[in-house]
Tab-separated table of C-alpha atoms in Angstrom:
chain	number	residue	atom	x	y	z
A	67	MET	CA	2.115	-82.084	56.389
A	68	LEU	CA	3.096	-85.099	54.306
A	69	ASP	CA	1.252	-88.347	55.002
A	70	VAL	CA	4.050	-90.783	55.806
A	71	GLY	CA	1.717	-93.790	55.808
A	72	SER	CA	0.584	-92.932	52.298
A	73	LEU	CA	4.209	-92.531	51.197
A	74	ARG	CA	5.014	-96.012	52.496
A	75	GLU	CA	2.043	-97.432	50.568
A	76	ARG	CA	3.112	-95.688	47.356
A	77	PHE	CA	6.635	-97.087	47.775
A	78	GLN	CA	5.146	-100.585	48.100
A	79	GLN	CA	3.098	-100.030	44.938
A	80	CYS	CA	6.103	-98.671	43.032
A	81	TYR	CA	8.714	-101.276	43.987
A	82	GLY	CA	6.734	-104.259	45.282
A	83	PHE	CA	8.175	-104.215	48.815
A	84	PRO	CA	8.171	-101.802	51.784
A	85	PRO	CA	10.880	-99.201	52.418
A	86	HIS	CA	13.591	-99.816	54.988
A	87	LEU	CA	13.233	-96.267	56.250
A	88	ILE	CA	11.708	-92.862	55.592
A	89	VAL	CA	13.559	-89.620	56.279
A	90	ARG	CA	12.466	-85.989	56.145
A	91	ALA	CA	14.439	-82.792	55.623
A	92	PRO	CA	12.782	-79.389	56.032
A	93	GLY	CA	12.632	-76.387	53.794
A	94	ARG	CA	13.720	-73.109	55.295
A	95	VAL	CA	12.958	-69.441	55.469
A	96	ASN	CA	15.663	-66.927	56.293
A	97	LEU	CA	14.514	-64.232	58.706
A	98	ILE	CA	17.465	-61.955	57.957
A	99	GLY	CA	20.949	-62.231	56.469
A	100	GLU	CA	20.439	-62.583	52.714
A	101	HIS	CA	23.283	-63.191	50.247
A	102	THR	CA	25.741	-63.135	53.135
A	103	ASP	CA	26.377	-66.876	53.377
A	104	TYR	CA	28.662	-67.147	50.340
A	105	ASN	CA	30.504	-64.091	51.651
A	106	ASP	CA	31.488	-65.982	54.836
A	107	GLY	CA	28.961	-63.934	56.768
A	108	PHE	CA	26.057	-64.431	59.156
A	109	VAL	CA	22.545	-65.744	58.525
A	110	PHE	CA	19.495	-66.263	60.721
A	111	PRO	CA	17.190	-68.909	59.219
A	112	VAL	CA	14.539	-71.260	60.573
A	113	ALA	CA	13.726	-74.737	59.321
A	114	ILE	CA	10.011	-74.810	58.499
A	115	ASP	CA	7.306	-77.420	58.884
A	116	ARG	CA	7.267	-78.172	55.170
A	117	ALA	CA	9.630	-80.895	54.134
A	118	THR	CA	10.902	-83.360	51.573
A	119	CYS	CA	10.522	-87.023	52.488
A	120	VAL	CA	12.513	-89.892	50.999
A	121	ALA	CA	11.334	-93.462	51.411
A	122	ALA	CA	14.291	-95.732	50.779
A	123	CYS	CA	15.320	-99.355	50.543
A	124	SER	CA	18.858	-100.623	50.066
A	125	ARG	CA	19.899	-102.818	47.150
A	126	THR	CA	22.644	-105.418	46.799
A	127	ASP	CA	24.016	-103.858	43.586
A	128	ARG	CA	25.191	-100.336	42.640
A	129	LEU	CA	22.012	-99.246	40.893
A	130	VAL	CA	19.931	-96.292	42.095
A	131	ARG	CA	16.272	-96.136	41.124
A	132	VAL	CA	14.344	-92.963	41.912
A	133	ALA	CA	10.650	-92.167	41.613
A	134	SER	CA	9.084	-88.775	42.293
A	135	SER	CA	5.601	-88.928	43.758
A	136	ASP	CA	5.012	-85.242	42.988
A	137	LEU	CA	6.300	-85.145	39.411
A	138	ASN	CA	5.238	-88.668	38.447
A	139	GLU	CA	8.694	-89.207	36.925
A	140	GLU	CA	11.503	-91.696	37.391
A	141	ASP	CA	15.272	-91.864	37.068
A	142	THR	CA	17.781	-94.720	37.098
A	143	PHE	CA	21.569	-94.497	37.244
A	144	SER	CA	24.593	-96.476	38.350
A	145	ILE	CA	26.785	-95.295	41.210
A	146	GLU	CA	29.754	-96.278	39.031
A	147	HIS	CA	28.790	-93.934	36.167
A	148	ILE	CA	27.038	-90.740	37.262
A	149	GLU	CA	26.449	-88.197	34.514
A	150	ARG	CA	24.384	-85.052	34.304
A	151	SER	CA	20.776	-85.432	33.245
A	152	HIS	CA	18.688	-83.124	31.073
A	153	ARG	CA	16.050	-83.236	33.830
A	154	PRO	CA	17.125	-80.739	36.531
A	155	TRP	CA	15.618	-82.583	39.515
A	156	HIS	CA	17.629	-85.703	38.628
A	157	ASN	CA	20.868	-83.789	39.114
A	158	TYR	CA	20.240	-82.893	42.752
A	159	ILE	CA	20.019	-86.596	43.580
A	160	ARG	CA	22.827	-87.715	41.282
A	161	GLY	CA	25.046	-84.911	42.576
A	162	VAL	CA	24.617	-85.953	46.204
A	163	VAL	CA	25.395	-89.600	45.450
A	164	LEU	CA	28.452	-88.535	43.451
A	165	ALA	CA	29.622	-86.291	46.319
A	166	LEU	CA	29.325	-89.205	48.750
A	167	ARG	CA	31.174	-91.505	46.368
A	168	ASN	CA	33.954	-88.971	45.750
A	169	ALA	CA	34.347	-88.489	49.507
A	170	GLY	CA	35.285	-92.154	49.729
A	171	PHE	CA	32.149	-93.522	51.379
A	172	PRO	CA	31.262	-97.106	50.401
A	173	LEU	CA	27.807	-97.111	48.835
A	174	LEU	CA	25.341	-99.730	47.707
A	175	GLY	CA	22.476	-98.870	45.419
A	176	ALA	CA	19.028	-97.903	46.607
A	177	ASP	CA	15.408	-97.611	45.592
A	178	LEU	CA	13.994	-94.188	46.487
A	179	LEU	CA	10.578	-92.570	46.435
A	180	ILE	CA	10.490	-88.805	46.936
A	181	ALA	CA	7.607	-86.601	48.034
A	182	SER	CA	7.662	-82.971	49.114
A	183	ASP	CA	5.350	-80.198	50.222
A	184	VAL	CA	8.065	-77.526	49.964
A	185	PRO	CA	6.957	-75.306	47.058
A	186	ARG	CA	9.464	-75.525	44.212
A	187	GLY	CA	10.995	-72.367	42.804
A	188	SER	CA	9.653	-70.195	45.626
A	189	GLY	CA	12.821	-69.501	47.594
A	190	LEU	CA	12.050	-71.905	50.461
A	191	SER	CA	14.993	-74.136	49.556
A	192	SER	CA	13.269	-77.186	48.143
A	193	SER	CA	16.582	-78.108	46.494
A	194	ALA	CA	18.539	-78.227	49.769
A	195	ALA	CA	15.739	-80.215	51.425
A	196	LEU	CA	15.982	-82.771	48.608
A	197	GLU	CA	19.779	-82.921	48.747
A	198	VAL	CA	19.928	-83.328	52.507
A	199	ALA	CA	17.118	-85.916	52.602
A	200	VAL	CA	18.809	-88.021	49.914
A	201	GLY	CA	22.192	-87.720	51.614
A	202	TYR	CA	20.745	-88.703	54.986
A	203	ALA	CA	18.928	-91.676	53.437
A	204	PHE	CA	22.171	-92.995	51.915
A	205	GLN	CA	23.971	-92.349	55.196
A	206	ALA	CA	21.390	-94.421	57.081
A	207	LEU	CA	21.138	-97.215	54.515
A	208	ASN	CA	24.914	-97.643	54.363
A	209	GLN	CA	25.495	-97.006	58.092
A	210	LEU	CA	27.927	-94.189	57.375
A	211	ASP	CA	29.398	-91.899	60.008
A	212	ILE	CA	28.718	-88.410	58.637
A	213	ALA	CA	28.378	-85.561	61.137
A	214	GLY	CA	25.664	-82.970	60.563
A	215	GLU	CA	27.927	-80.233	59.260
A	216	LYS	CA	29.722	-82.676	56.955
A	217	LEU	CA	26.429	-83.834	55.472
A	218	ALA	CA	25.527	-80.193	54.797
A	219	LEU	CA	28.873	-79.568	53.096
A	220	LEU	CA	28.483	-82.661	50.898
A	221	ALA	CA	25.010	-81.508	49.856
A	222	GLN	CA	26.338	-78.021	49.116
A	223	SER	CA	29.156	-79.445	46.999
A	224	ALA	CA	26.585	-81.353	44.950
A	225	GLU	CA	24.742	-78.133	44.135
A	226	ASN	CA	27.947	-76.179	43.481
A	227	ASN	CA	29.842	-78.739	41.440
A	228	PHE	CA	27.168	-80.891	39.805
A	229	VAL	CA	23.996	-78.798	39.573
A	230	GLY	CA	26.042	-75.670	38.869
A	231	VAL	CA	24.527	-73.171	41.314
A	232	GLN	CA	27.190	-71.515	43.487
A	233	CYS	CA	25.056	-71.428	46.629
A	234	GLY	CA	26.427	-70.823	50.095
A	235	ILE	CA	26.084	-73.241	52.992
A	236	MET	CA	23.016	-71.768	54.726
A	237	ASP	CA	20.264	-73.794	53.063
A	238	GLN	CA	21.874	-77.175	53.576
A	239	LEU	CA	23.047	-76.350	57.095
A	240	ILE	CA	19.638	-75.310	58.410
A	241	ALA	CA	18.068	-78.366	56.741
A	242	VAL	CA	20.463	-80.495	58.809
A	243	LEU	CA	20.639	-78.548	62.076
A	244	GLY	CA	17.223	-76.883	62.389
A	245	ARG	CA	15.644	-76.825	65.839
A	246	ALA	CA	11.929	-76.679	66.632
A	247	ASP	CA	10.667	-73.252	67.776
A	248	HIS	CA	14.114	-71.690	67.276
A	249	ALA	CA	16.038	-69.728	64.677
A	250	LEU	CA	19.736	-70.403	64.187
A	251	LEU	CA	22.336	-67.664	64.046
A	252	ILE	CA	24.945	-69.286	61.805
A	253	ASP	CA	28.489	-68.145	61.140
A	254	CYS	CA	29.006	-69.334	57.585
A	255	ARG	CA	32.802	-69.219	57.870
A	256	ASP	CA	33.362	-71.704	60.696
A	257	LEU	CA	29.817	-73.202	60.709
A	258	SER	CA	29.332	-72.404	64.380
A	259	TYR	CA	25.749	-71.645	65.332
A	260	ARG	CA	23.534	-70.587	68.186
A	261	ALA	CA	19.862	-71.453	68.580
A	262	LEU	CA	17.645	-68.587	69.734
A	263	PRO	CA	13.987	-69.157	70.697
A	264	LEU	CA	11.281	-67.424	68.701
A	265	PRO	CA	8.739	-65.463	70.748
A	266	PRO	CA	5.621	-67.639	71.168
A	267	THR	CA	3.302	-64.702	70.443
A	268	VAL	CA	4.824	-64.102	66.993
A	269	ALA	CA	4.310	-66.147	63.833
A	270	VAL	CA	6.581	-66.537	60.833
A	271	VAL	CA	4.328	-65.812	57.864
A	272	VAL	CA	5.597	-66.664	54.383
A	273	CYS	CA	3.847	-65.315	51.291
A	274	ASP	CA	4.562	-67.052	47.989
A	275	SER	CA	4.221	-64.578	45.126
A	276	HIS	CA	3.968	-67.435	42.614
A	277	ILE	CA	6.503	-65.645	40.449
A	278	PRO	CA	8.988	-68.327	39.378
A	279	ARG	CA	12.586	-67.374	40.077
A	280	THR	CA	13.597	-67.779	36.432
A	281	LEU	CA	16.600	-65.443	36.681
A	282	ALA	CA	17.752	-66.579	40.082
A	283	ALA	CA	20.469	-69.051	39.068
A	284	SER	CA	22.304	-66.874	36.542
A	285	ALA	CA	21.884	-63.667	38.544
A	286	TYR	CA	22.934	-65.458	41.718
A	287	ASN	CA	26.229	-66.528	40.171
A	288	GLN	CA	26.706	-62.994	38.819
A	289	ARG	CA	26.230	-61.518	42.306
A	290	ARG	CA	28.864	-63.896	43.663
A	291	GLN	CA	31.322	-62.719	41.004
A	292	GLU	CA	30.625	-59.083	41.850
A	293	CYS	CA	31.279	-59.744	45.546
A	294	ASP	CA	34.544	-61.497	44.676
A	295	THR	CA	35.533	-58.460	42.606
A	296	ALA	CA	34.837	-56.188	45.576
A	297	VAL	CA	37.125	-58.288	47.775
A	298	ARG	CA	39.959	-58.187	45.218
A	299	LEU	CA	39.707	-54.415	44.918
A	300	LEU	CA	39.515	-53.840	48.675
A	301	GLN	CA	42.571	-56.033	49.242
A	302	GLN	CA	44.640	-53.114	47.919
A	303	TRP	CA	44.022	-51.434	51.276
A	304	TYR	CA	43.193	-54.440	53.439
A	305	PRO	CA	45.373	-57.330	52.240
A	306	GLY	CA	44.276	-59.550	55.106
A	307	ILE	CA	40.616	-59.794	54.076
A	308	ARG	CA	39.347	-63.035	52.565
A	309	ALA	CA	35.689	-62.148	52.070
A	310	LEU	CA	33.301	-59.221	52.484
A	311	ARG	CA	32.578	-60.578	55.958
A	312	ASP	CA	36.013	-59.216	56.960
A	313	VAL	CA	35.191	-55.650	55.896
A	314	SER	CA	33.686	-53.203	58.389
A	315	GLU	CA	31.240	-50.511	57.350
A	316	ASP	CA	33.841	-47.828	58.173
A	317	GLN	CA	36.444	-49.555	56.001
A	318	LEU	CA	34.011	-49.860	53.101
A	319	THR	CA	32.928	-46.224	53.393
A	320	ALA	CA	36.567	-45.082	53.292
A	321	HIS	CA	37.055	-46.628	49.846
A	322	LEU	CA	33.532	-46.762	48.480
A	323	ASP	CA	34.259	-44.281	45.694
A	324	ALA	CA	37.107	-46.469	44.432
A	325	LEU	CA	34.684	-49.317	43.668
A	326	PRO	CA	32.829	-49.224	40.350
A	327	GLU	CA	29.116	-49.861	40.129
A	328	PRO	CA	27.488	-52.290	40.602
A	329	VAL	CA	30.333	-53.740	42.705
A	330	ARG	CA	30.031	-50.813	45.136
A	331	SER	CA	26.352	-51.430	45.805
A	332	ARG	CA	26.763	-55.175	46.139
A	333	ALA	CA	29.483	-54.734	48.746
A	334	ARG	CA	27.429	-52.145	50.635
A	335	HIS	CA	24.536	-54.574	50.921
A	336	VAL	CA	26.621	-57.495	52.170
A	337	VAL	CA	28.582	-55.481	54.725
A	338	SER	CA	25.490	-53.764	56.122
A	339	GLU	CA	23.478	-56.998	56.060
A	340	ASN	CA	26.012	-58.733	58.273
A	341	ARG	CA	25.616	-55.941	60.812
A	342	ARG	CA	21.809	-56.163	60.598
A	343	THR	CA	21.889	-59.916	61.127
A	344	LEU	CA	24.015	-59.740	64.278
A	345	HIS	CA	21.989	-56.866	65.691
A	346	GLY	CA	18.753	-58.642	64.779
A	347	ALA	CA	19.729	-61.826	66.594
A	348	GLU	CA	20.684	-59.771	69.635
A	349	ALA	CA	17.357	-57.937	69.543
A	350	LEU	CA	15.392	-61.167	69.323
A	351	GLU	CA	17.429	-62.682	72.147
A	352	TYR	CA	16.259	-59.810	74.359
A	353	GLY	CA	12.687	-60.088	73.151
A	354	ASP	CA	12.739	-56.829	71.165
A	355	VAL	CA	10.645	-57.984	68.229
A	356	ALA	CA	9.984	-54.395	67.114
A	357	ALA	CA	13.708	-53.749	66.672
A	358	PHE	CA	14.098	-57.013	64.775
A	359	GLY	CA	11.237	-56.023	62.493
A	360	ARG	CA	12.819	-52.661	61.685
A	361	LEU	CA	16.013	-54.469	60.679
A	362	MET	CA	13.980	-56.772	58.420
A	363	ASN	CA	12.523	-53.713	56.703
A	364	GLU	CA	15.987	-52.217	56.244
A	365	SER	CA	17.188	-55.540	54.848
A	366	HIS	CA	14.531	-55.489	52.152
A	367	ALA	CA	15.377	-51.931	51.129
A	368	SER	CA	19.009	-52.969	50.748
A	369	LEU	CA	18.089	-56.070	48.727
A	370	ARG	CA	15.891	-53.932	46.505
A	371	ASP	CA	18.216	-50.975	45.968
A	372	ASP	CA	21.798	-52.177	46.473
A	373	TYR	CA	21.642	-55.869	45.625
A	374	GLN	CA	18.840	-55.428	43.057
A	375	VAL	CA	17.298	-58.866	43.468
A	376	SER	CA	13.698	-57.813	44.070
A	377	LEU	CA	10.817	-57.254	41.659
A	378	PRO	CA	7.952	-54.713	41.707
A	379	GLU	CA	5.455	-57.409	42.724
A	380	ILE	CA	7.647	-58.482	45.637
A	381	ASP	CA	8.141	-54.857	46.674
A	382	HIS	CA	4.367	-54.434	46.713
A	383	LEU	CA	3.904	-57.477	48.930
A	384	VAL	CA	6.546	-56.210	51.349
A	385	ALA	CA	5.259	-52.623	51.467
A	386	THR	CA	1.707	-53.839	52.025
A	387	ALA	CA	2.744	-56.198	54.809
A	388	GLN	CA	4.745	-53.488	56.554
A	389	ARG	CA	1.612	-51.292	56.729
A	390	LEU	CA	-0.731	-53.953	58.120
A	391	ALA	CA	-1.642	-54.231	61.790
A	392	GLY	CA	0.363	-56.767	63.735
A	393	CYS	CA	3.297	-56.886	61.339
A	394	TYR	CA	6.671	-56.119	62.906
A	395	GLY	CA	8.691	-56.407	59.708
A	396	SER	CA	8.678	-57.903	56.232
A	397	ARG	CA	11.239	-58.616	53.537
A	398	LEU	CA	12.123	-60.649	50.506
A	399	THR	CA	13.578	-64.015	51.473
A	400	GLY	CA	15.736	-66.278	49.352
A	401	ALA	CA	17.801	-65.542	46.277
A	402	GLY	CA	15.240	-63.116	44.845
A	403	PHE	CA	13.761	-62.383	41.405
A	404	GLY	CA	10.450	-63.825	42.573
A	405	GLY	CA	9.670	-66.366	45.241
A	406	CYS	CA	8.566	-65.470	48.746
A	407	THR	CA	8.432	-62.781	51.380
A	408	VAL	CA	8.693	-63.401	55.112
A	409	SER	CA	6.949	-61.364	57.791
A	410	LEU	CA	6.880	-61.501	61.582
A	411	VAL	CA	3.261	-61.132	62.653
A	412	GLU	CA	1.419	-61.128	65.969
A	413	GLN	CA	-0.470	-64.404	66.391
A	414	SER	CA	-3.726	-62.565	67.057
A	415	GLU	CA	-3.500	-60.708	63.720
A	416	ILE	CA	-2.594	-63.623	61.417
A	417	GLU	CA	-6.032	-64.142	59.877
A	418	SER	CA	-6.622	-60.449	59.167
A	419	PHE	CA	-3.047	-59.917	58.001
A	420	SER	CA	-3.170	-62.820	55.565
A	421	ARG	CA	-6.536	-61.894	54.086
A	422	ARG	CA	-5.683	-58.244	53.537
A	423	LEU	CA	-2.239	-59.042	52.117
A	424	LEU	CA	-3.644	-61.450	49.532
A	425	GLN	CA	-6.433	-59.039	48.568
A	426	ALA	CA	-4.054	-56.115	48.087
A	427	TYR	CA	-1.642	-58.231	46.021
A	428	HIS	CA	-4.385	-59.472	43.716
A	429	GLN	CA	-5.857	-55.996	43.261
A	430	ALA	CA	-2.470	-54.484	42.418
A	431	THR	CA	-1.042	-57.252	40.199
A	432	GLY	CA	-3.875	-59.551	39.158
A	433	ARG	CA	-1.875	-62.415	40.636
A	434	THR	CA	-2.860	-64.918	43.287
A	435	ALA	CA	-0.437	-65.512	46.156
A	436	THR	CA	-0.373	-68.180	48.869
A	437	VAL	CA	0.273	-67.618	52.569
A	438	TYR	CA	2.008	-70.214	54.733
A	439	VAL	CA	1.972	-69.724	58.491
A	440	CYS	CA	5.145	-71.576	59.412
A	441	ARG	CA	6.426	-73.151	62.582
A	442	ALA	CA	10.144	-73.607	63.149
A	443	SER	CA	10.925	-77.310	62.946
A	444	ASP	CA	13.737	-79.770	63.562
A	445	GLY	CA	16.309	-80.595	60.924
A	446	VAL	CA	16.750	-83.813	58.968
A	447	GLY	CA	15.937	-87.101	60.652
A	448	ARG	CA	14.408	-90.514	60.297
A	449	VAL	CA	10.628	-90.529	60.487
A	450	VAL	CA	9.648	-94.218	60.486
A	451	ASP	CA	11.170	-97.576	59.718
A	452	SER	CA	9.554	-100.220	57.569
A	453	ALA	CA	7.236	-101.289	60.387
A	454	GLY	CA	6.133	-97.734	60.991
A	455	PRO	CA	7.156	-96.866	64.575
A	456	GLN	CA	8.315	-93.363	65.400
A	457	GLN	CA	12.095	-93.040	65.549
């Protein structure tokens, strides 16, 4: 958990005056529904109790000054002239400010200090947490009227159009709308959602493989193109479809042989994953954690074989977790090619599960992993004002 008091002190040291406000936006882990969001499908994420915090103070000019407490780096730019930076983390912030400006919102400059305990490059959506926190800080400083879903869409547009990653809406939406002790079943087409409570006897256990997702951005965009190709080909028979979300498993099976590889496999994953996500949410709603876990296991097999976004080390983590006592299900979470796994584990077995999982991973790969036992948290919000009271 980030120390907000310490963040306020560091802001004072950096800029010479206290922040007007501090906001936090959580990272996320997706329980099921992977690579379905940009196909207008269904996802089932939770916001986690690891977050990005932004301490902020408004300015009277149009200058934005940014300091990163974690990276010990700074950036300065004018709202009037926002260009891409050679430093990737700069672009998430610049992109959000540009998206707000292009949407017609009146903005003054700001001094920002950023700190985060969301692991970067691990698939827990540190980028969306940063985007949403920065957007919310500018919203609060400038007293803008931006509804939750609109803030998520502005943050997504920053990543799509400025950073250059064609992500779906899930990461930004859960960072905005997350609810403590609940997962959200989100329809990524109309942005409707339903909060479902997580069983209190079950923990969400994330295991970071510490394999950087170096291929994730390029492969992610490639997977999107392959899904778009599948839709264009299937429109020969189903002209009314707009995305793979509109295709049933029976419809896909009827024309599967007409799709070339790897388009065929990509479509099979997305269509079946939408079904798993809806069935999984229904199972969890009725308290059938065992059924939900089986769907998680099926999801990983599909990500590994049809969507081909896993790695041998990740497969080993998942297979080990699935064999351990107290584990209902385990799968890759996030874009893939490294990053994290997520498992649902009985509370009473967490210590044993974590120890044995880390030991098996190290013995098999020589690598050291990190386990995070996560609690579902609320979405973005103000933490303290300059005087420090809880908001």
